[in-house]
Amino acid sequence: MHALPNLPDQPLTLFTGQWADLPLAELAPLAASMGYDGLELACWGDHFEVQRALNEDGYIQSRLDLLAAHGLKVHAISNHLVGQAVCDLIDERHREIVPAHVWGDGDPEGVRTRAAQELMDTARAARKLGVKVVNGFTGSSIWHSLYAFPPTSQAYWDAGYADFARRWTPILEVFREEGVRFALEVHPTEIAFDLATARRALDALDQHPNFGFNYDPSHLAYQGADYLKFIHDFADRVFHVHVKDVWWNRGNGDVGVFGGHTSFGDARRYWDFRSVGRGNIDFERVFVALRDVGYSGPLSVEWEDARMDRVHGASESAAFVRKLMFPPASQAFDAAFSTERQGGS
């Protein structure tokens, strides 16, 4: 039994990206048993296949029926892996994450072009599914220049944002036509990875109304960016929320914020993702800030913790978030002092 009921319009969902090794038929009952209201379906594994959604009669209804059988709904889908290839400098790593029809012959410009088409198709599939938000990545042609040596001019970075706008504006126009919004997860390796670059991305797109953000405090916090300020500064652009925790200022001093080419879970690391409630993110302040700016969409747990069993972690994460999901005030807390409300004169 849930300790506190969540708001009817603010479901607690589980992002399925880290569970893509499980068929949806196995994950759905597991997610329900862990305490979730719905799933944010990843467009990899068998969870939500864009081309099947567009071309196979009955496919979408079969997904919805499968979720409904376990009391679950879908409020967003995510296509991070294909989105990454739209602007990236393509290398052999991308072959492992994009569908074969997107990779094709591996020619970099061809991969980017096919990835863009797949994102347009994702918008079309989202409309058919009945969801209004697609989360994902954009990739970046200038991420490799993060540390400005060789000396990097603003003109060089401007060209990267122009490349982003050239590739993403046609995609976003399809999103507009379909009545769906794209939410970039602000994240290292993307065109926007902190508050300054998020503003720059919006400016590059001339504030396109269908472009916003999938807010995830974990990717901001370990960099030193203000993850609470982000909510207030981009209040009208927070289209979706990932609940993911992280700790930082850890390790043995061997590894800094850039990660030292170590793997997650390495005890030397300065930062690492943690199960929700076990890191340094102040989620109570996050949820208050989201309430203050009027966000009432899904709270979607993205569970990552290299040290912990994922079923244990995702279960405790759901319980942790439930404790912080409180209904809004129905009246001012000091209204009882009003003599007028008490019937006095």
XYZ file of C-alpha atoms in Angstrom:
345
model
C 0.000 0.000 0.000
C 1.301 3.455 -0.862
C 2.109 5.631 2.139
C 0.781 8.785 0.495
C -1.451 9.031 -2.568
C 0.049 10.905 -5.480
C -1.914 13.441 -7.438
C -4.114 11.856 -10.111
C -2.403 13.944 -12.804
C 1.135 13.298 -11.558
C 1.960 9.631 -12.045
C 5.052 7.886 -10.766
C 6.621 6.073 -13.692
C 9.705 3.994 -14.395
C 11.956 4.762 -17.347
C 12.562 1.443 -19.079
C 15.873 2.266 -20.775
C 17.998 0.448 -18.185
C 15.643 -2.564 -18.319
C 15.687 -3.135 -22.079
C 17.168 -6.605 -21.598
C 13.757 -7.643 -20.222
C 10.820 -8.068 -22.606
C 8.015 -5.645 -21.835
C 5.805 -8.612 -20.956
C 8.180 -9.360 -18.047
C 8.935 -5.786 -17.058
C 5.312 -4.579 -16.835
C 4.242 -6.870 -13.968
C 7.569 -6.301 -12.249
C 7.141 -2.508 -12.425
C 3.634 -2.762 -11.018
C 4.884 -4.908 -8.152
C 7.599 -2.327 -7.404
C 4.980 0.398 -6.953
C 4.850 2.284 -10.259
C 1.784 3.758 -11.970
C 3.189 3.569 -15.468
C 6.198 3.255 -17.720
C 8.201 5.718 -19.768
C 8.838 3.413 -22.698
C 12.282 3.355 -24.273
C 12.442 2.952 -28.043
C 14.923 0.106 -27.795
C 14.711 -3.477 -26.700
C 11.158 -4.594 -27.445
C 9.520 -1.913 -25.299
C 8.390 0.427 -28.081
C 9.450 -0.071 -31.688
C 8.852 3.042 -33.768
C 8.570 1.417 -37.176
C 6.248 -1.308 -35.914
C 4.080 1.390 -34.336
C 3.782 3.158 -37.677
C 3.435 0.151 -39.955
C 1.909 -2.757 -38.048
C -1.813 -2.816 -37.396
C -2.623 -3.571 -33.796
C 0.898 -3.037 -32.475
C 0.134 0.095 -30.465
C -3.034 -1.343 -28.985
C -1.114 -4.452 -27.970
C 1.353 -2.299 -26.023
C -1.454 -0.401 -24.303
C -3.330 -3.593 -23.505
C -0.213 -5.171 -22.018
C 0.320 -2.211 -19.713
C -3.349 -1.967 -18.776
C -3.382 -5.617 -17.762
C -0.999 -4.635 -14.961
C -2.643 -1.323 -14.056
C -0.035 0.736 -15.898
C -0.183 3.625 -18.348
C 2.338 5.304 -20.630
C 2.779 9.078 -20.448
C 5.988 9.548 -22.459
C 8.371 7.642 -24.698
C 12.111 8.126 -25.077
C 14.461 7.763 -28.022
C 17.782 8.850 -26.570
C 19.958 6.467 -28.567
C 18.837 7.522 -32.020
C 18.723 11.185 -31.008
C 22.376 10.982 -30.023
C 23.300 10.250 -33.628
C 21.567 13.305 -35.136
C 24.380 15.769 -34.372
C 27.273 13.603 -33.178
C 30.573 12.997 -34.889
C 29.777 9.375 -35.700
C 32.187 6.604 -34.683
C 32.085 2.854 -34.093
C 30.296 3.271 -30.739
C 27.131 4.505 -32.430
C 26.749 1.236 -34.325
C 26.061 -0.457 -30.988
C 23.209 1.877 -30.002
C 21.204 2.696 -33.147
C 18.929 0.324 -35.101
C 20.465 -1.400 -38.121
C 18.291 0.589 -40.520
C 19.644 3.833 -39.034
C 23.257 2.685 -39.128
C 22.987 1.458 -42.726
C 26.444 1.498 -44.335
C 27.865 3.563 -41.472
C 28.623 6.641 -43.569
C 28.517 9.409 -40.911
C 26.316 11.849 -42.777
C 24.001 9.054 -43.806
C 23.690 7.922 -40.184
C 22.850 11.456 -39.072
C 20.258 11.848 -41.832
C 18.580 8.522 -41.059
C 18.624 9.284 -37.333
C 16.821 12.556 -38.023
C 14.184 10.697 -40.037
C 13.747 8.179 -37.214
C 13.142 11.049 -34.758
C 10.492 12.458 -37.079
C 8.909 9.022 -37.177
C 9.118 8.873 -33.386
C 6.957 11.998 -33.201
C 4.425 10.355 -35.512
C 4.450 7.165 -33.469
C 4.031 9.128 -30.232
C 0.900 10.783 -31.595
C -0.529 7.399 -32.550
C 0.278 6.089 -29.081
C -1.431 9.094 -27.522
C 1.526 10.623 -25.683
C 2.552 14.262 -25.883
C 6.246 14.093 -24.972
C 9.246 12.326 -26.488
C 12.379 12.484 -24.365
C 15.829 12.074 -25.792
C 19.269 13.303 -26.690
C 20.414 15.561 -29.530
C 24.066 14.677 -29.837
C 26.587 17.445 -30.433
C 29.223 18.208 -33.038
C 31.164 20.324 -30.522
C 31.134 18.271 -27.313
C 34.690 17.137 -28.022
C 35.756 20.783 -27.701
C 34.409 21.073 -24.147
C 37.867 21.835 -22.793
C 38.977 24.778 -24.868
C 42.314 23.554 -26.136
C 43.431 23.834 -28.839
C 42.165 27.377 -28.325
C 38.495 27.459 -29.262
C 36.704 30.604 -30.399
C 33.080 31.466 -29.809
C 32.688 31.358 -33.569
C 33.627 27.666 -33.482
C 30.973 26.973 -30.852
C 28.468 29.165 -32.701
C 28.944 26.939 -35.732
C 28.103 23.918 -33.571
C 24.835 25.480 -32.442
C 24.052 26.444 -36.024
C 24.597 22.820 -37.043
C 22.264 21.733 -34.245
C 19.564 24.176 -35.357
C 19.897 23.146 -39.012
C 19.458 19.473 -38.176
C 16.809 19.774 -35.475
C 14.489 22.476 -36.818
C 12.975 20.169 -39.481
C 12.569 17.452 -36.837
C 10.825 19.864 -34.495
C 8.513 21.015 -37.261
C 7.253 17.432 -37.527
C 6.804 17.419 -33.747
C 4.763 20.613 -34.101
C 2.603 19.078 -36.834
C 1.963 16.016 -34.677
C 1.194 17.982 -31.506
C 4.106 16.379 -29.643
C 6.963 18.047 -27.739
C 10.613 16.983 -27.653
C 12.322 17.083 -24.253
C 16.119 17.078 -24.345
C 17.704 15.466 -21.319
C 20.300 18.095 -20.422
C 23.369 15.935 -20.132
C 27.088 15.864 -20.896
C 27.716 14.964 -24.574
C 24.561 16.856 -25.655
C 24.213 20.298 -27.202
C 22.911 21.445 -23.791
C 24.614 20.150 -20.666
C 24.162 22.991 -18.141
C 22.092 26.159 -17.785
C 24.213 28.324 -20.080
C 24.178 25.820 -22.909
C 20.452 25.161 -22.429
C 19.818 28.866 -23.061
C 22.119 28.786 -26.067
C 20.268 25.802 -27.524
C 16.914 27.549 -27.170
C 18.318 30.681 -28.777
C 19.729 28.658 -31.671
C 16.222 27.309 -32.322
C 14.593 30.753 -32.000
C 12.748 29.429 -28.933
C 10.947 26.734 -30.892
C 7.763 25.969 -28.925
C 8.118 22.194 -29.272
C 11.626 22.043 -27.814
C 12.153 21.836 -24.084
C 13.823 19.733 -21.453
C 13.606 16.455 -19.631
C 14.785 17.705 -16.256
C 17.256 15.370 -14.533
C 19.074 16.937 -11.585
C 21.752 14.250 -11.452
C 23.492 15.409 -14.619
C 23.658 19.002 -13.420
C 24.675 18.439 -9.820
C 28.023 16.698 -10.124
C 29.148 19.355 -12.621
C 28.450 22.068 -10.044
C 25.523 23.546 -11.997
C 22.558 24.730 -9.916
C 19.903 22.072 -10.404
C 17.245 24.019 -8.474
C 17.841 27.234 -10.427
C 17.310 25.252 -13.616
C 13.700 24.557 -12.649
C 12.919 28.227 -12.084
C 14.875 29.557 -15.068
C 13.252 27.109 -17.491
C 9.878 26.729 -15.815
C 7.922 26.773 -19.079
C 10.351 24.383 -20.778
C 10.346 21.543 -18.251
C 8.294 19.074 -20.286
C 9.177 15.951 -18.298
C 11.132 14.950 -15.181
C 13.585 12.150 -14.482
C 14.166 11.284 -10.851
C 17.763 10.103 -10.594
C 20.253 10.509 -7.779
C 24.008 11.047 -7.726
C 26.729 11.615 -5.186
C 29.867 13.649 -5.708
C 33.024 14.715 -3.857
C 33.809 11.024 -3.326
C 36.596 8.710 -4.396
C 40.225 8.676 -3.354
C 41.408 11.752 -5.201
C 42.650 9.908 -8.299
C 39.651 10.833 -10.472
C 38.053 14.218 -11.123
C 34.748 15.319 -12.552
C 35.717 14.143 -16.069
C 35.685 10.531 -14.855
C 39.281 9.439 -15.411
C 38.239 6.830 -18.026
C 36.960 4.693 -15.159
C 33.785 2.613 -15.136
C 30.728 3.382 -13.009
C 31.117 1.856 -9.582
C 34.898 2.304 -9.465
C 35.751 3.321 -5.892
C 38.177 5.977 -7.168
C 35.458 8.017 -8.899
C 34.695 11.573 -7.791
C 31.000 11.034 -8.646
C 28.646 8.154 -9.318
C 24.924 7.606 -9.822
C 23.049 6.279 -6.798
C 19.676 4.758 -6.096
C 17.112 7.504 -5.456
C 17.424 8.802 -1.894
C 20.972 7.522 -1.404
C 22.824 10.324 -3.170
C 23.249 14.050 -2.582
C 20.268 15.425 -4.530
C 17.812 17.252 -2.277
C 14.638 15.837 -3.799
C 12.329 17.528 -1.344
C 13.564 20.900 -2.615
C 13.337 19.628 -6.198
C 9.705 18.576 -5.791
C 8.792 21.820 -4.021
C 10.387 23.810 -6.846
C 8.534 21.771 -9.449
C 5.272 22.376 -7.596
C 6.084 26.095 -7.337
C 6.491 26.435 -11.116
C 3.327 24.434 -11.801
C 4.794 21.173 -13.087
C 2.249 18.374 -12.697
C 3.551 15.824 -15.203
C 5.123 12.439 -14.553
C 7.891 11.854 -12.069
C 9.848 9.157 -13.864
C 12.462 7.211 -11.948
C 15.585 6.543 -13.993
C 17.265 3.969 -11.829
C 21.061 3.663 -12.001
C 23.370 2.406 -9.269
C 26.337 0.196 -10.137
C 26.547 -1.137 -6.587
C 22.964 -2.269 -6.082
C 20.515 -4.883 -7.325
C 18.147 -3.031 -9.628
C 14.887 -4.562 -8.401
C 15.792 -3.654 -4.822
C 16.854 -0.193 -5.969
C 13.862 0.577 -8.158
C 11.502 -0.625 -5.413
C 13.062 1.552 -2.738
C 13.191 4.465 -5.195
C 9.443 4.242 -5.781
C 8.808 4.163 -2.035
C 11.141 7.129 -1.484
C 9.405 9.265 -4.111
C 5.969 8.355 -2.749
C 6.908 9.844 0.628
C 7.632 13.175 -1.045
C 4.598 13.300 -3.348
C 2.149 15.339 -1.321
C -1.194 16.779 -2.436
C -1.303 20.578 -2.763
C -2.812 22.804 -0.101
C -6.553 23.342 -0.463
C -6.426 26.579 1.537
C -3.924 28.851 3.211
C -2.521 27.207 6.340
C -3.418 30.261 8.440
C -6.991 30.560 7.120
C -8.333 29.154 10.385
C -7.280 32.376 12.146
C -9.587 34.474 10.003
C -12.557 35.727 12.029
C -14.457 36.296 8.788
C -14.087 32.607 7.873
C -15.103 31.680 11.404
C -18.239 33.719 11.040
C -17.069 36.500 13.362
C -17.459 40.201 12.827
